[in-house]
XYZ file of N, CA and C in Angstrom:
495
model
N 11.999 -0.194 2.362
C 10.868 -1.087 2.470
C 10.905 -2.064 1.304
N 10.580 -3.297 1.618
C 10.679 -4.379 0.634
C 9.768 -4.167 -0.575
N 8.570 -3.634 -0.382
C 7.652 -3.433 -1.500
C 8.207 -2.418 -2.494
N 8.863 -1.383 -1.996
C 9.457 -0.382 -2.884
C 10.622 -0.985 -3.658
N 11.479 -1.735 -2.976
C 12.604 -2.381 -3.656
C 12.099 -3.349 -4.725
N 11.059 -4.111 -4.405
C 10.480 -5.038 -5.379
C 9.966 -4.266 -6.596
N 9.248 -3.188 -6.357
C 8.679 -2.399 -7.450
C 9.773 -1.850 -8.354
N 10.833 -1.334 -7.770
C 11.912 -0.762 -8.574
C 12.616 -1.840 -9.388
N 12.745 -3.035 -8.818
C 13.418 -4.128 -9.522
C 12.586 -4.667 -10.682
N 11.269 -4.485 -10.640
C 10.384 -5.052 -11.658
C 9.728 -3.998 -12.548
N 10.210 -2.774 -12.511
C 9.595 -1.692 -13.288
C 9.461 -2.007 -14.773
N 10.474 -2.610 -15.351
C 10.431 -2.848 -16.790
C 9.386 -3.883 -17.176
N 8.929 -4.701 -16.240
C 7.931 -5.738 -16.542
C 6.500 -5.291 -16.238
N 6.366 -4.147 -15.609
C 5.044 -3.691 -15.192
C 4.537 -2.600 -16.127
N 3.244 -2.527 -16.297
C 2.649 -1.450 -17.079
C 2.505 -0.170 -16.277
N 2.832 -0.217 -15.004
C 2.762 0.938 -14.113
C 3.959 0.819 -13.196
N 4.429 1.919 -12.713
C 5.586 1.902 -11.835
C 5.745 3.285 -11.239
N 6.796 3.453 -10.494
C 7.071 4.773 -9.935
C 7.321 5.801 -11.031
N 7.783 5.351 -12.196
C 7.992 6.286 -13.310
C 6.694 6.980 -13.678
N 5.560 6.316 -13.475
C 4.262 6.896 -13.825
C 3.737 7.846 -12.758
N 4.382 7.906 -11.601
C 3.871 8.701 -10.492
C 4.329 10.153 -10.545
N 5.162 10.511 -11.515
C 5.667 11.885 -11.639
C 6.318 12.384 -10.356
N 7.106 11.511 -9.742
C 7.812 11.894 -8.532
C 8.954 12.837 -8.875
N 9.226 13.752 -7.976
C 10.408 14.583 -8.118
C 11.582 13.847 -7.486
N 12.778 14.260 -7.808
C 13.970 13.533 -7.390
C 14.021 13.281 -5.879
N 13.710 14.280 -5.068
C 13.805 14.093 -3.621
C 12.578 13.395 -3.025
N 11.580 13.080 -3.841
C 10.407 12.349 -3.339
C 10.718 10.872 -3.095
N 11.607 10.294 -3.892
C 11.848 8.854 -3.846
C 12.293 8.410 -2.458
N 13.096 9.224 -1.787
C 13.554 8.847 -0.455
C 12.401 8.772 0.552
N 11.270 9.366 0.239
C 10.108 9.341 1.126
C 9.118 8.229 0.783
N 9.372 7.493 -0.306
C 8.431 6.452 -0.723
C 8.243 5.336 0.316
N 9.282 4.869 1.003
C 9.011 3.854 2.041
C 8.036 4.353 3.098
N 8.170 5.609 3.490
C 7.245 6.175 4.478
C 5.836 6.273 3.900
N 5.724 6.603 2.604
C 4.405 6.723 1.976
C 3.711 5.366 1.883
N 4.455 4.328 1.506
C 3.856 2.988 1.433
C 3.461 2.523 2.835
N 4.359 2.722 3.807
C 4.050 2.330 5.183
C 2.827 3.084 5.706
N 2.728 4.366 5.378
C 1.591 5.160 5.852
C 0.291 4.721 5.187
N 0.359 4.367 3.908
C -0.824 3.860 3.214
C -1.365 2.623 3.933
N -0.476 1.706 4.265
C -0.888 0.470 4.943
C -1.368 0.756 6.359
N -0.684 1.649 7.075
C -1.072 1.994 8.449
C -2.474 2.605 8.485
N -2.728 3.572 7.609
C -4.044 4.207 7.573
C -5.139 3.209 7.221
N -4.846 2.326 6.285
C -5.839 1.325 5.889
C -6.126 0.348 7.026
N -5.079 -0.078 7.747
C -5.300 -0.992 8.880
C -6.175 -0.339 9.937
N -5.914 0.925 10.227
C -6.680 1.636 11.255
C -8.124 1.834 10.805
N -8.300 2.300 9.590
C -9.663 2.624 9.127
C -10.528 1.390 8.941
N -9.919 0.269 8.489
C -10.701 -0.929 8.202
C -10.614 -2.000 9.278
N -9.750 -1.805 10.282
C -9.650 -2.762 11.371
C -9.063 -4.103 10.977
N -8.146 -4.116 10.003
C -7.526 -5.355 9.553
C -6.087 -5.427 10.023
N -5.584 -6.657 10.157
C -4.152 -6.828 10.348
C -3.478 -6.553 9.011
N -2.172 -6.351 9.034
C -1.465 -6.072 7.779
C -1.651 -7.205 6.773
N -1.541 -8.441 7.222
C -1.669 -9.579 6.315
C -3.023 -9.688 5.646
N -4.076 -9.240 6.329
C -5.435 -9.345 5.800
C -5.851 -8.176 4.916
N -5.014 -7.164 4.779
C -5.400 -6.011 3.963
C -5.647 -6.421 2.518
N -6.760 -6.001 1.988
C -7.051 -6.141 0.568
C -6.202 -5.078 -0.128
N -5.204 -5.494 -0.884
C -4.242 -4.559 -1.465
C -4.929 -3.556 -2.381
N -5.942 -3.976 -3.116
C -6.636 -3.064 -4.020
C -7.319 -1.944 -3.248
N -7.904 -2.248 -2.116
C -8.520 -1.206 -1.289
C -7.466 -0.374 -0.570
N -6.454 -1.022 -0.040
C -5.438 -0.333 0.760
C -4.588 0.619 -0.068
N -4.348 0.293 -1.329
C -3.404 1.075 -2.130
C -3.831 2.525 -2.309
N -5.100 2.819 -2.213
C -5.613 4.183 -2.419
C -5.778 4.970 -1.118
N -5.561 4.312 -0.002
C -5.882 4.933 1.288
C -5.180 6.270 1.507
N -3.893 6.342 1.274
C -3.169 7.598 1.492
C -3.708 8.699 0.578
N -4.049 8.333 -0.651
C -4.616 9.331 -1.586
C -5.892 9.932 -1.008
N -6.754 9.086 -0.445
C -7.991 9.601 0.150
C -7.683 10.607 1.259
N -6.709 10.296 2.078
C -6.394 11.152 3.220
C -5.747 12.466 2.789
N -4.849 12.445 1.812
C -4.161 13.688 1.447
C -4.993 14.570 0.530
N -5.983 14.016 -0.143
C -6.797 14.830 -1.056
C -8.215 15.067 -0.542
N -8.638 14.327 0.468
C -10.021 14.436 0.942
C -10.211 15.539 1.965
N -11.244 16.293 1.796
C -11.538 17.379 2.729
C -12.154 16.879 4.034
N -12.664 15.655 4.027
C -13.333 15.149 5.224
C -12.395 14.377 6.148
N -11.128 14.227 5.760
C -10.167 13.500 6.587
C -9.370 14.482 7.428
N -8.908 14.043 8.594
C -8.105 14.925 9.448
C -6.778 15.296 8.792
N -6.214 16.393 9.240
C -4.908 16.825 8.739
C -3.804 16.001 9.392
N -2.690 15.803 8.688
C -1.577 15.055 9.272
C -1.066 15.732 10.543
N -0.718 14.918 11.508
C -0.176 15.421 12.764
C -1.216 15.825 13.792
N -2.505 15.676 13.443
C -3.580 15.982 14.389
C -3.991 14.704 15.107
N -4.806 14.811 16.165
C -5.246 13.575 16.848
C -5.958 12.591 15.926
N -6.630 13.056 14.883
C -7.306 12.165 13.952
C -6.367 11.471 12.982
N -5.189 12.029 12.789
C -4.170 11.439 11.925
C -2.818 11.653 12.602
N -2.581 10.875 13.648
C -1.355 11.090 14.427
C -0.101 10.650 13.686
N 0.976 11.280 14.058
C 2.272 10.930 13.500
C 2.668 9.536 13.979
N 3.223 8.726 13.095
C 3.670 7.399 13.532
C 4.970 7.489 14.319
N 5.222 6.464 15.078
C 6.540 6.320 15.692
C 7.234 5.202 14.929
N 8.497 5.090 15.052
C 9.196 4.011 14.370
C 10.151 4.511 13.324
N 10.610 3.591 12.475
C 11.706 3.914 11.561
C 11.372 4.947 10.485
N 10.102 5.169 10.183
C 9.748 6.113 9.121
C 9.208 7.436 9.651
N 9.300 7.662 10.959
C 8.720 8.864 11.570
C 9.338 10.144 11.017
N 10.651 10.197 10.886
C 11.294 11.415 10.381
C 10.912 11.675 8.922
N 10.891 10.628 8.108
C 10.486 10.785 6.702
C 9.022 11.196 6.621
N 8.192 10.650 7.503
C 6.776 11.006 7.539
C 6.626 12.499 7.809
N 7.381 13.004 8.781
C 7.321 14.439 9.098
C 7.687 15.276 7.881
N 8.788 14.910 7.223
C 9.221 15.655 6.039
C 8.202 15.575 4.913
N 7.566 14.427 4.774
C 6.627 14.225 3.667
C 5.278 14.875 3.906
N 4.777 14.772 5.131
C 3.386 15.172 5.367
C 3.204 16.410 6.231
N 4.259 16.874 6.882
C 4.147 18.090 7.688
C 4.945 19.242 7.086
N 5.404 19.076 5.863
C 6.246 20.089 5.220
C 5.451 21.262 4.667
N 4.143 21.136 4.626
C 3.327 22.194 4.043
C 3.299 22.152 2.519
N 3.659 21.016 1.940
C 3.682 20.859 0.484
C 2.647 19.809 0.087
N 1.384 20.223 -0.120
C 0.351 19.248 -0.453
C 0.593 18.527 -1.777
N 1.282 19.169 -2.722
C 1.579 18.491 -3.985
C 2.526 17.317 -3.750
N 3.486 17.471 -2.848
C 4.398 16.363 -2.548
C 3.612 15.206 -1.948
N 2.731 15.505 -1.018
C 1.930 14.446 -0.395
C 1.106 13.710 -1.457
N 0.567 14.437 -2.416
C -0.208 13.808 -3.489
C 0.687 12.944 -4.379
N 1.883 13.429 -4.701
C 2.805 12.629 -5.521
C 3.196 11.346 -4.782
N 3.452 11.461 -3.492
C 3.822 10.285 -2.703
C 2.665 9.295 -2.618
N 1.447 9.812 -2.486
C 0.277 8.929 -2.443
C 0.121 8.194 -3.769
N 0.336 8.897 -4.872
C 0.264 8.259 -6.187
C 1.387 7.233 -6.354
N 2.572 7.550 -5.852
C 3.679 6.601 -5.907
C 3.384 5.341 -5.112
N 2.838 5.495 -3.904
C 2.478 4.333 -3.084
C 1.413 3.500 -3.782
N 0.453 4.169 -4.400
C -0.588 3.477 -5.150
C 0.042 2.629 -6.258
N 0.991 3.188 -6.994
C 1.644 2.461 -8.086
C 2.452 1.269 -7.581
N 3.161 1.431 -6.482
C 3.933 0.329 -5.908
C 3.005 -0.820 -5.528
N 1.932 -0.502 -4.820
C 1.009 -1.549 -4.358
C 0.201 -2.142 -5.505
N -0.107 -1.358 -6.524
C -0.815 -1.877 -7.688
C 0.035 -2.936 -8.398
N 1.300 -2.641 -8.601
C 2.186 -3.611 -9.226
C 2.303 -4.878 -8.414
N 2.438 -4.734 -7.115
C 2.538 -5.886 -6.233
C 1.253 -6.716 -6.263
N 0.107 -6.042 -6.289
C -1.177 -6.732 -6.323
C -1.315 -7.576 -7.592
N -1.015 -6.996 -8.745
C -1.163 -7.748 -9.985
C -0.158 -8.880 -10.084
N 1.049 -8.672 -9.589
C 2.038 -9.744 -9.598
C 1.566 -10.904 -8.723
N 1.147 -10.618 -7.500
C 0.686 -11.677 -6.588
C -0.590 -12.332 -7.104
N -1.444 -11.567 -7.750
C -2.696 -12.101 -8.266
C -2.527 -13.110 -9.384
N -1.376 -13.107 -10.044
C -1.129 -14.052 -11.135
C -0.630 -15.408 -10.636
N -0.343 -15.535 -9.362
C 0.199 -16.775 -8.809
C -0.858 -17.882 -8.885
N -0.597 -18.962 -9.632
C -1.590 -20.033 -9.772
C -1.885 -20.766 -8.462
N -1.010 -20.662 -7.479
C -1.247 -21.321 -6.194
C -2.344 -20.636 -5.382
N -2.805 -19.475 -5.821
C -3.844 -18.745 -5.101
C -5.256 -19.235 -5.415
N -5.418 -20.105 -6.354
C -6.757 -20.529 -6.795
C -7.613 -21.054 -5.640
N -7.066 -21.916 -4.806
C -7.841 -22.457 -3.675
C -8.238 -21.343 -2.722
N -7.323 -20.401 -2.475
C -7.639 -19.272 -1.599
C -8.740 -18.411 -2.210
N -8.673 -18.175 -3.516
C -9.711 -17.384 -4.180
C -11.065 -18.067 -4.104
N -11.096 -19.372 -4.328
C -12.366 -20.105 -4.222
C -12.940 -19.988 -2.815
N -12.093 -20.147 -1.802
C -12.550 -20.042 -0.411
C -13.083 -18.634 -0.122
N -12.341 -17.628 -0.544
C -12.768 -16.243 -0.292
C -14.086 -15.942 -0.993
N -14.244 -16.451 -2.193
C -15.484 -16.214 -2.929
C -16.666 -16.895 -2.231
N -16.477 -18.151 -1.809
C -17.557 -18.867 -1.114
C -17.859 -18.262 0.259
N -16.830 -17.880 0.993
C -16.993 -17.417 2.366
C -17.345 -15.943 2.463
N -16.655 -15.120 1.666
C -16.800 -13.666 1.785
C -17.508 -13.024 0.597
N -17.761 -13.811 -0.450
C -18.439 -13.271 -1.631
C -17.563 -12.372 -2.481
N -16.247 -12.464 -2.308
C -15.339 -11.613 -3.056
C -13.986 -12.307 -3.191
N -13.293 -12.028 -4.268
C -11.900 -12.463 -4.384
C -11.041 -11.209 -4.315
N -9.878 -11.321 -3.752
C -8.989 -10.185 -3.604
C -7.579 -10.684 -3.346
N -6.618 -9.807 -3.523
C -5.230 -10.097 -3.191
C -4.953 -9.436 -1.850
N -4.634 -10.249 -0.866
C -4.288 -9.721 0.455
C -2.791 -9.474 0.517
N -2.382 -8.622 1.431
C -0.962 -8.355 1.593
C -0.206 -9.640 1.920
N -0.833 -10.554 2.650
C -0.190 -11.844 2.947
C 0.081 -12.639 1.669
N -0.764 -12.498 0.651
C -0.535 -13.167 -0.636
C 0.719 -12.634 -1.319
N 0.977 -11.354 -1.131
C 2.108 -10.706 -1.790
C 3.403 -10.830 -0.989
N 3.320 -11.281 0.240
C 4.503 -11.337 1.105
C 5.694 -12.071 0.473
N 5.502 -13.238 -0.128
C 6.672 -13.921 -0.722
C 7.347 -13.111 -1.832
N 6.589 -12.347 -2.584
C 7.169 -11.556 -3.677
C 8.117 -10.484 -3.165
N 7.869 -9.992 -1.958
C 8.727 -8.934 -1.411
C 9.711 -9.478 -0.385
N 9.880 -10.797 -0.370
C 10.920 -11.402 0.449
C 10.546 -11.760 1.867
N 9.284 -11.689 2.206
C 8.856 -12.070 3.553
C 8.669 -13.581 3.566
N 9.492 -14.259 4.344
C 9.452 -15.720 4.383
C 8.930 -16.254 5.708
N 8.728 -15.383 6.680
C 8.185 -15.815 7.965
C 6.659 -15.745 7.900
N 5.967 -16.450 8.792
C 4.500 -16.390 8.778
C 3.980 -14.971 8.974
N 2.926 -14.653 8.257
C 2.271 -13.351 8.337
C 0.945 -13.550 9.056
N 0.685 -12.747 10.073
C -0.543 -12.892 10.856
C -1.779 -12.567 10.004
N -2.745 -13.474 10.045
C -4.022 -13.278 9.364
C -5.128 -13.777 10.286
N -6.347 -13.278 10.123
C -7.469 -13.697 10.968
C -8.048 -15.031 10.555
N -8.068 -15.312 9.245
C -8.672 -16.545 8.743
C -7.643 -17.317 7.910
N -6.876 -18.214 8.543
C -5.834 -18.944 7.801
C -6.361 -19.745 6.609
N -7.630 -20.144 6.630
C -8.173 -20.898 5.506
C -8.257 -20.066 4.235
N -8.241 -18.765 4.379
C -8.312 -17.874 3.219
C -6.974 -17.797 2.493
N -5.984 -18.532 2.984
C -4.650 -18.490 2.383
C -4.206 -19.870 2.048
């Protein structure tokens, strides 16, 4: 996943990184699935497209699910297994019966997205978008669409309100 590759390439410039997540050696291979799952859960729970996700809110989503007693267990109808390229890694990460691994992966995903959020938030070209969001929505935030160029996404990213970008 591009966000993980970006995070690893910029670790020395960030005050937080995967090094801070206390991952075990075999956890790193599951990080793309953890980041993808964080975004998937956030899109479902908040009803946003990927581009419109507020990265600060989305980055903690997996942590809430793996540590919260009020959330469904992985693999149940309330938290169904994804299909697609990360399905096998998801099974290994979240159906292995190792809750500590799930927590480490959630913390790792949080660190990856936190770094991406702060990097994208420093872009001076975002000022007009921030002003619009503040006037229209009463809040400023870094959306995943704002961070797309940093992780190599050069094609248009679907968003509900193009003026916010």
